[in-house]
Amino acid sequence: MTAFPTLPTISAAWAASPWTARLEEAGPFAATVAPWIALIAVVVAAMAFLTSRRGTEKRAARKMRKLAGTLLDAATYRQFHDVAFQTREGAVHIDHVLVSPFGVFVIESMDERGEIAGKAFDPDWTCTFRGDTTKFPNPLRPNFNRKLALGNLTGIGEDKLFSVIAFTDEARFVHPMPDNVTRGKGLADYVTSRNTPILAESDIAAVAARIAETLSSRPAAPRPRTGQAGPKGRTDPSHLRLMNLLKFTAMASVLAGGAHVLHNTTQFPDMPFNPVTWFTGETPSKAVVTRKQTIRTDAAPQSDASGILRITAARDTSLTLIDEQNGKTLLSLELKRGESREVELRKGHYTARILQDGAVRTRRVSFIAARGALEL
């Protein structure tokens, strides 16, 4: 039976693997790409949160839950929140259910802010916020269907069930709305206005037990709501404006990051997974950035060991100056016809390699003064 290699053996094999060297070569590229990937990930996460139900509707549901718990007597109104159950037509989701002697209230929380306009039988209502107007489905009909579904689940007649649409206090109604469409504390006012007992204590206990049973057996994942025109995830105008800004930021980040990465990958031609190779099919050569020195008429050397050399070319010229002492190339220039440049150069003796008209010649250059001239 073959034994598994010990941990030191595996570590040694990994260290000797060619992939280790390849990954080390990719380090500079990873450092270049990582900030852009992180920025794009943050922008996409923010967009996902703003378009999710948790980022929009849950805010209104929490407000209504707190308001009902504060303004309504808990002993009189038994409160159930986030009620979900299955019917033959599909899944049903209700934000809040209040069970009381005065009836069962089926409440839908709305998160729209601004001016709300719409009539009971209009298919769509509008919300105007800071000059932006958006449409959303009339919530009365879908919530009426939820009320009927809850009646079928609990065995309570329709005359003992009340549908309520509850906007937060950040909404304003342009014109009078039906009594069961409320905003802010108007929810508690509407509920307490129903003050005629219509349910016996036994009925209240049976309805509460049936709803509690659905809460304990509800599916883990949220389910879509039935009887609603269009998706539940509504986005108010302020979120839309921010989402558009985030979309622009994401696109700009992708473009800027791509350009930045493509520019910097030419510095790492041997690294694995080079994007330049993906697009062109060719391995890029390493970019070499050389400093171009402009002509200076009043330049002065930085120390006594250096001087200013003025180089003038009568023809297109390629010039290389090699230090005779150590054989190193100290200067490499390309000059156009009639061009002059001043460069700071260490004093000493040099070999000049001059390329003009396709011919290469050499000459000895001695530069020992504070200023000098080289005519080519």
Short mmCIF file of C-alpha atoms in Angstrom, two decimals, residues 10-27 272:
data_model
loop_
_atom_site.label_atom_id
_atom_site.label_comp_id
_atom_site.label_asym_id
_atom_site.label_seq_id
_atom_site.Cartn_x
_atom_site.Cartn_y
_atom_site.Cartn_z
CA ILE A 10 4.53 18.06 0.01
CA SER A 11 5.91 21.49 0.95
CA ALA A 12 9.18 20.76 -0.79
CA ALA A 13 7.36 19.55 -3.91
CA TRP A 14 5.26 22.73 -4.00
CA ALA A 15 8.34 24.93 -3.55
CA ALA A 16 10.01 23.18 -6.49
CA SER A 17 6.91 23.41 -8.66
CA PRO A 18 7.12 25.77 -11.67
CA TRP A 19 3.74 27.18 -10.62
CA THR A 20 5.35 28.71 -7.51
CA ALA A 21 7.64 30.86 -9.60
CA ARG A 22 4.80 31.76 -11.93
CA LEU A 23 2.63 32.94 -9.05
CA GLU A 24 5.48 34.98 -7.61
CA GLU A 25 5.87 36.67 -11.00
CA ALA A 26 2.19 37.57 -10.94
CA GLY A 27 2.58 39.46 -7.66
CA PRO A 272 1.10 34.31 -16.42
#
